[in-house]
mmCIF file of C-alpha atoms in Angstrom:
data_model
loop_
_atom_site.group_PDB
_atom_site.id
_atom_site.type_symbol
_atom_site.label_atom_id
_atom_site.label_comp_id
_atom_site.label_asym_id
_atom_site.label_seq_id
_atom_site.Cartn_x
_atom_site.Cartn_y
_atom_site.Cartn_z
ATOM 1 C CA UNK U 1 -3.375 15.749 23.504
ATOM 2 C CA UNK U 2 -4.028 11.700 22.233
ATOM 3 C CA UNK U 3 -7.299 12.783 23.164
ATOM 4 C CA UNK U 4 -7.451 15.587 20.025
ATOM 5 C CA UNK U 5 -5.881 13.280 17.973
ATOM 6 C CA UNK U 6 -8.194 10.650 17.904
ATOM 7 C CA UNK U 7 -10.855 13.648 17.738
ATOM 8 C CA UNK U 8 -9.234 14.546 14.773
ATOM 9 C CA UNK U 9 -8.989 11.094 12.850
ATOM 10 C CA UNK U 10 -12.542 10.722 13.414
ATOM 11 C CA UNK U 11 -13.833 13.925 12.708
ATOM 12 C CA UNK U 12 -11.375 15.499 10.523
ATOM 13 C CA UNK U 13 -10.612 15.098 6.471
ATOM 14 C CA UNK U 14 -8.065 13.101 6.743
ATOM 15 C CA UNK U 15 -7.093 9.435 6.804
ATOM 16 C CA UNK U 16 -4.775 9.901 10.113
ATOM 17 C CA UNK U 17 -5.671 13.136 11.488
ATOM 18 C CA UNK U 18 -4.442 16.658 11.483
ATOM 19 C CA UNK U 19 -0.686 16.416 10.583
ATOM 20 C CA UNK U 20 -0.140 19.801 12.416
ATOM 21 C CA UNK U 21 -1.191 17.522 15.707
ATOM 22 C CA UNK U 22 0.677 15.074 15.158
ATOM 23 C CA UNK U 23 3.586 17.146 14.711
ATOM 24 C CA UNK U 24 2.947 18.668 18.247
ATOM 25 C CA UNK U 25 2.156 15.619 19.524
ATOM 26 C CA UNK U 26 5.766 14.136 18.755
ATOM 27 C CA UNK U 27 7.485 17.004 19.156
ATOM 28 C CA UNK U 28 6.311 16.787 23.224
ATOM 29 C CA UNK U 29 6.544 13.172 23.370
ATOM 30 C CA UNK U 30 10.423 13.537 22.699
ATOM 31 C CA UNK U 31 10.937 16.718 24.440
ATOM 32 C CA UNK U 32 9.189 15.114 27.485
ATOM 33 C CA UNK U 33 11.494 11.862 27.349
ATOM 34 C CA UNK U 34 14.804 11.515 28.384
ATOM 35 C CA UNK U 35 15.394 8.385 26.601
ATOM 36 C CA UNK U 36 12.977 9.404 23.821
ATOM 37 C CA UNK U 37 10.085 6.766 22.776
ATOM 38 C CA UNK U 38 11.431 6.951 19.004
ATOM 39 C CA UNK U 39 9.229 4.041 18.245
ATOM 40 C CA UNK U 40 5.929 6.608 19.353
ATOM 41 C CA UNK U 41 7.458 9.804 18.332
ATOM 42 C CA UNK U 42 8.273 8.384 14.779
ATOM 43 C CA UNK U 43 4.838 6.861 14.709
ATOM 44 C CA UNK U 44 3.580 10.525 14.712
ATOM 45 C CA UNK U 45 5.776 12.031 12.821
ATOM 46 C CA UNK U 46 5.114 10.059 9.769
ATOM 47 C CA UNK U 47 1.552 11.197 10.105
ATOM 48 C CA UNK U 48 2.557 14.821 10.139
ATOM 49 C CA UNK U 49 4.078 16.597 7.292
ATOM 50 C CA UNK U 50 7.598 18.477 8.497
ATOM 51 C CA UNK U 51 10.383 15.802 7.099
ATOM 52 C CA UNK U 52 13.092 18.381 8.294
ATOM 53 C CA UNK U 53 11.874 18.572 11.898
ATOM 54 C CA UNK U 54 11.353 14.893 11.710
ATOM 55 C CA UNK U 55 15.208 13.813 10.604
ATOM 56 C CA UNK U 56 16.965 16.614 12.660
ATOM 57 C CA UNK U 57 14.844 14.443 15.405
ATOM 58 C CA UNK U 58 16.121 11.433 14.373
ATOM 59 C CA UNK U 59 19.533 12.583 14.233
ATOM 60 C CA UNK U 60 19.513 13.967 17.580
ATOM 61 C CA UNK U 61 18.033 10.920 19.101
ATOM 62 C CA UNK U 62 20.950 9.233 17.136
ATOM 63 C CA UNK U 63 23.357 11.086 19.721
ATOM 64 C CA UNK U 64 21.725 9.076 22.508
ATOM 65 C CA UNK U 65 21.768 5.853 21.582
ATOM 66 C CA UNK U 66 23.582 2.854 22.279
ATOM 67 C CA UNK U 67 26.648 3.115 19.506
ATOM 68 C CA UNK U 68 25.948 0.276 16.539
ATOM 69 C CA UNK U 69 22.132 1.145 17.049
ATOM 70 C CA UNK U 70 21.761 4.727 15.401
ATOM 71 C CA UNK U 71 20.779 2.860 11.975
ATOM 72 C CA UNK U 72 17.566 1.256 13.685
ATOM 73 C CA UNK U 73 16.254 4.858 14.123
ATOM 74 C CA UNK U 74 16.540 5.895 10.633
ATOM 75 C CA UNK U 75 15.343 2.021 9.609
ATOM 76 C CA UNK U 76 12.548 2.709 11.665
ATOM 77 C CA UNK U 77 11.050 5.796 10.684
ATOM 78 C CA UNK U 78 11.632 4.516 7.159
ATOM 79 C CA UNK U 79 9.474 1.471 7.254
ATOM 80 C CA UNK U 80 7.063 3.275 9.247
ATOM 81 C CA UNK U 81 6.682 5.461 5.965
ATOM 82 C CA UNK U 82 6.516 2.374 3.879
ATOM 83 C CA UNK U 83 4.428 0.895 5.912
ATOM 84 C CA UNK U 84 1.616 3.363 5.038
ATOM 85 C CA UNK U 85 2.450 2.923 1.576
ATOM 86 C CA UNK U 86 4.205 6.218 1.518
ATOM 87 C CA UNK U 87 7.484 5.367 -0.847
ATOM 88 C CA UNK U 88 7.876 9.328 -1.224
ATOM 89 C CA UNK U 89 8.020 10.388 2.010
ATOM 90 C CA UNK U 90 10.573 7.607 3.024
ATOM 91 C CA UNK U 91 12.588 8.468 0.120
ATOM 92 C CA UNK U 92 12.532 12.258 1.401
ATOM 93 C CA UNK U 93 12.952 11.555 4.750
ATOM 94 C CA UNK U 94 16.513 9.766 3.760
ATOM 95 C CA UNK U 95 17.623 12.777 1.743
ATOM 96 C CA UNK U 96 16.829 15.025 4.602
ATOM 97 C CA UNK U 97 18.958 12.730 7.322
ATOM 98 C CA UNK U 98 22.122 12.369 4.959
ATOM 99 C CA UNK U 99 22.373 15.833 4.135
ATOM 100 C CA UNK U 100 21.626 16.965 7.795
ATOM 101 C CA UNK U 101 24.469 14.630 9.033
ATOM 102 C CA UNK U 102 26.693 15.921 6.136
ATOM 103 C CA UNK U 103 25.646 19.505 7.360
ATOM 104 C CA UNK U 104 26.996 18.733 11.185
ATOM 105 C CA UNK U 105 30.046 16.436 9.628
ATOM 106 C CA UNK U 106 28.776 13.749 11.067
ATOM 107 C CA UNK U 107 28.677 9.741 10.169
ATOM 108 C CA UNK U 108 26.213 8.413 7.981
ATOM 109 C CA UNK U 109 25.546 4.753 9.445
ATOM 110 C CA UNK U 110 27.045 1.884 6.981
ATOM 111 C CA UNK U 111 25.227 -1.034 7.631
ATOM 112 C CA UNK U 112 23.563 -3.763 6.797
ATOM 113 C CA UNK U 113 20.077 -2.691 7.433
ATOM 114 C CA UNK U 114 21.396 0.627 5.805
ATOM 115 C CA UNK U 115 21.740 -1.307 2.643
ATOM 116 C CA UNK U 116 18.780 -3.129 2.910
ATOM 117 C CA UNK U 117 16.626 0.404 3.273
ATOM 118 C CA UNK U 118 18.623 1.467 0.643
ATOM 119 C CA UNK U 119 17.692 -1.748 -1.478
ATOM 120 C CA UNK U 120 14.022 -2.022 -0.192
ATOM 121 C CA UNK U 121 13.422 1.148 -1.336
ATOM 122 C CA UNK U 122 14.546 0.809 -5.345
ATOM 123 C CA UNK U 123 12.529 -2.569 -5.141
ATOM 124 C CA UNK U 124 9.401 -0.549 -4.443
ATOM 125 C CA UNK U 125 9.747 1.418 -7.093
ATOM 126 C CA UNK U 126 9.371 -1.471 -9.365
ATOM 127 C CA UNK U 127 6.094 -4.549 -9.169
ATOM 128 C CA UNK U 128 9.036 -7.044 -7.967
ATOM 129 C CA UNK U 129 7.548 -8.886 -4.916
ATOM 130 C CA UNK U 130 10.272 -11.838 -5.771
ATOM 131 C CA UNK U 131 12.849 -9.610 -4.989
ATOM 132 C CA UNK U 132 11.463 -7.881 -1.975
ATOM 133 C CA UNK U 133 10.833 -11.799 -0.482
ATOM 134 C CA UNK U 134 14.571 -12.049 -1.558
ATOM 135 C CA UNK U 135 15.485 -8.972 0.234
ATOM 136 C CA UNK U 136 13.765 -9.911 3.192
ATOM 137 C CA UNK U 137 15.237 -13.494 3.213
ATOM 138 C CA UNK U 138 19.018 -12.146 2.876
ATOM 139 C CA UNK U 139 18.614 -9.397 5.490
ATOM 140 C CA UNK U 140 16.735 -11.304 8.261
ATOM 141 C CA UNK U 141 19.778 -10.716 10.569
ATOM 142 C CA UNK U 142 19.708 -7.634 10.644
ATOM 143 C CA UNK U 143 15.582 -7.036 10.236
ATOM 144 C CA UNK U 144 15.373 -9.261 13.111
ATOM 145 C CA UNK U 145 16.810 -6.735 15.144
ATOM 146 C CA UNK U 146 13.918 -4.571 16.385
ATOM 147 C CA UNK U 147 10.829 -6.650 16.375
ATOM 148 C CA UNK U 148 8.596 -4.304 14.780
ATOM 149 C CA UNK U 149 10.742 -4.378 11.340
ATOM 150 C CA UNK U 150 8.892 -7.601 10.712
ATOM 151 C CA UNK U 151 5.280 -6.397 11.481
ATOM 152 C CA UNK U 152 6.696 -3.362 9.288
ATOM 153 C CA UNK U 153 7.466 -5.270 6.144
ATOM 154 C CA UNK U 154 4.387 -7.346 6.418
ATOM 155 C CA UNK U 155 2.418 -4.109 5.708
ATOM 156 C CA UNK U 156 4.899 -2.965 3.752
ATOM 157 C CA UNK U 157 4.338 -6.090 1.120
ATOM 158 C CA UNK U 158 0.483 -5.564 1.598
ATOM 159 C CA UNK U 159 0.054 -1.962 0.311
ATOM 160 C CA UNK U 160 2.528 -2.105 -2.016
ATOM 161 C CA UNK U 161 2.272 -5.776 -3.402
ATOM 162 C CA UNK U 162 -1.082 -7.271 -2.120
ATOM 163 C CA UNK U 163 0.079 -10.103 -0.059
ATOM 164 C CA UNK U 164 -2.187 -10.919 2.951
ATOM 165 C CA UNK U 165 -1.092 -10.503 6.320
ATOM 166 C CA UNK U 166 -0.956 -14.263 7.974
ATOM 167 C CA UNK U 167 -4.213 -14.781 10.422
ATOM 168 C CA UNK U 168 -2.900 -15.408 13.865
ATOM 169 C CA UNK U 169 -5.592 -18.144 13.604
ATOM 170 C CA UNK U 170 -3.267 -19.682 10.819
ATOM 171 C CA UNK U 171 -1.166 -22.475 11.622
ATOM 172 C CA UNK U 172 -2.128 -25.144 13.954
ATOM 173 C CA UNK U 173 -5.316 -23.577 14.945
ATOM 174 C CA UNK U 174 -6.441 -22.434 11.766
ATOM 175 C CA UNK U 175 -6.061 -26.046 10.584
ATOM 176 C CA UNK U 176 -8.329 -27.313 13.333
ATOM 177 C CA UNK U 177 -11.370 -24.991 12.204
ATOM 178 C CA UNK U 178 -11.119 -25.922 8.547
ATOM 179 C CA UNK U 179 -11.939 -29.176 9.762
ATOM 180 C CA UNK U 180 -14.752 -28.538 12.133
#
């Protein structure tokens, strides 16, 4: 199956593949998990195109977890949106979990990292790259804990504000070849 997808990224019209792969491809991921890679799973549902399939996933992972850590699923899948510069989608993909969870009376997860999604996501609509740093800065607790939230937002501030990714040659070693 990775093997069609990869087929399809290079060969096909689009950017990331067929979405209709993807879709298949996450769908059997979970389904073949018992714990449920949502890290992989989201990864290809955000290249597919079925939001409701995607958060009635997310909410049923959200069963399994560990309790307190149900927000990091729906923080995840969000960034992973943003992270491809896809504001809509994330925005979508929010609507679809709360009113899912309101469907099944269930709990919508209050937060922290809830409110900094929330908060993230009205900064993107607007050119305010002080404010997203700000956001960032204030929420580091609770960004800091998965460790891909921070690779996240680093893409997340380059397709939506420009800034540069830091080189892992920056720093100490970077220094050393500006001088040779």
């Amino acid at each position: 199956m990775l093997f069609f997808y990869r087929w399809s990224a290079e060969f096909g019209a689009l950017r990331y593949g067929s979405p209709e792969l993807h879709e298949m491809l996450a769908d059997y991921m979970y389904s073949q998990s018992p714990e449920g890679d949502m890290v992989k799973v989201s990864f290809h549902f955000v290249r597919g195109r079925n939001l409701k399939k995607f958060a009635s996933t997310i909410i049923n992972f959200m069963g399994k977890c560990y309790p307190g850590e149900d927000d990091l699923a729906i923080a995840r899948a969000i960034l992973m949106y943003l992270s491809l510069g896809n504001l809509r989608d994330a925005n979508k993909l929010m609507d679809e979990v709360e009113t899912e969870m309101q469907l099944k009376h269930l709990d919508f997860p209050q937060s922290e990292l809830m409110q900094f999604v929330n908060y993230l996501s009205l900064t993107l609509q607007r050119d305010a790259l002080p404010l997203f740093n700000m956001l960032r800065q204030n929420y580091k607790s609770s960004i800091d804990r998965d460790p891909l939230f921070n690779e996240l937002l680093d893409e997340v501030a380059k397709k939506f504000y420009g800034v540069q990714r830091k080189s892992p040659l920056q720093g100490m070693f970077g220094d050393i070849f500006k001088v040779i």
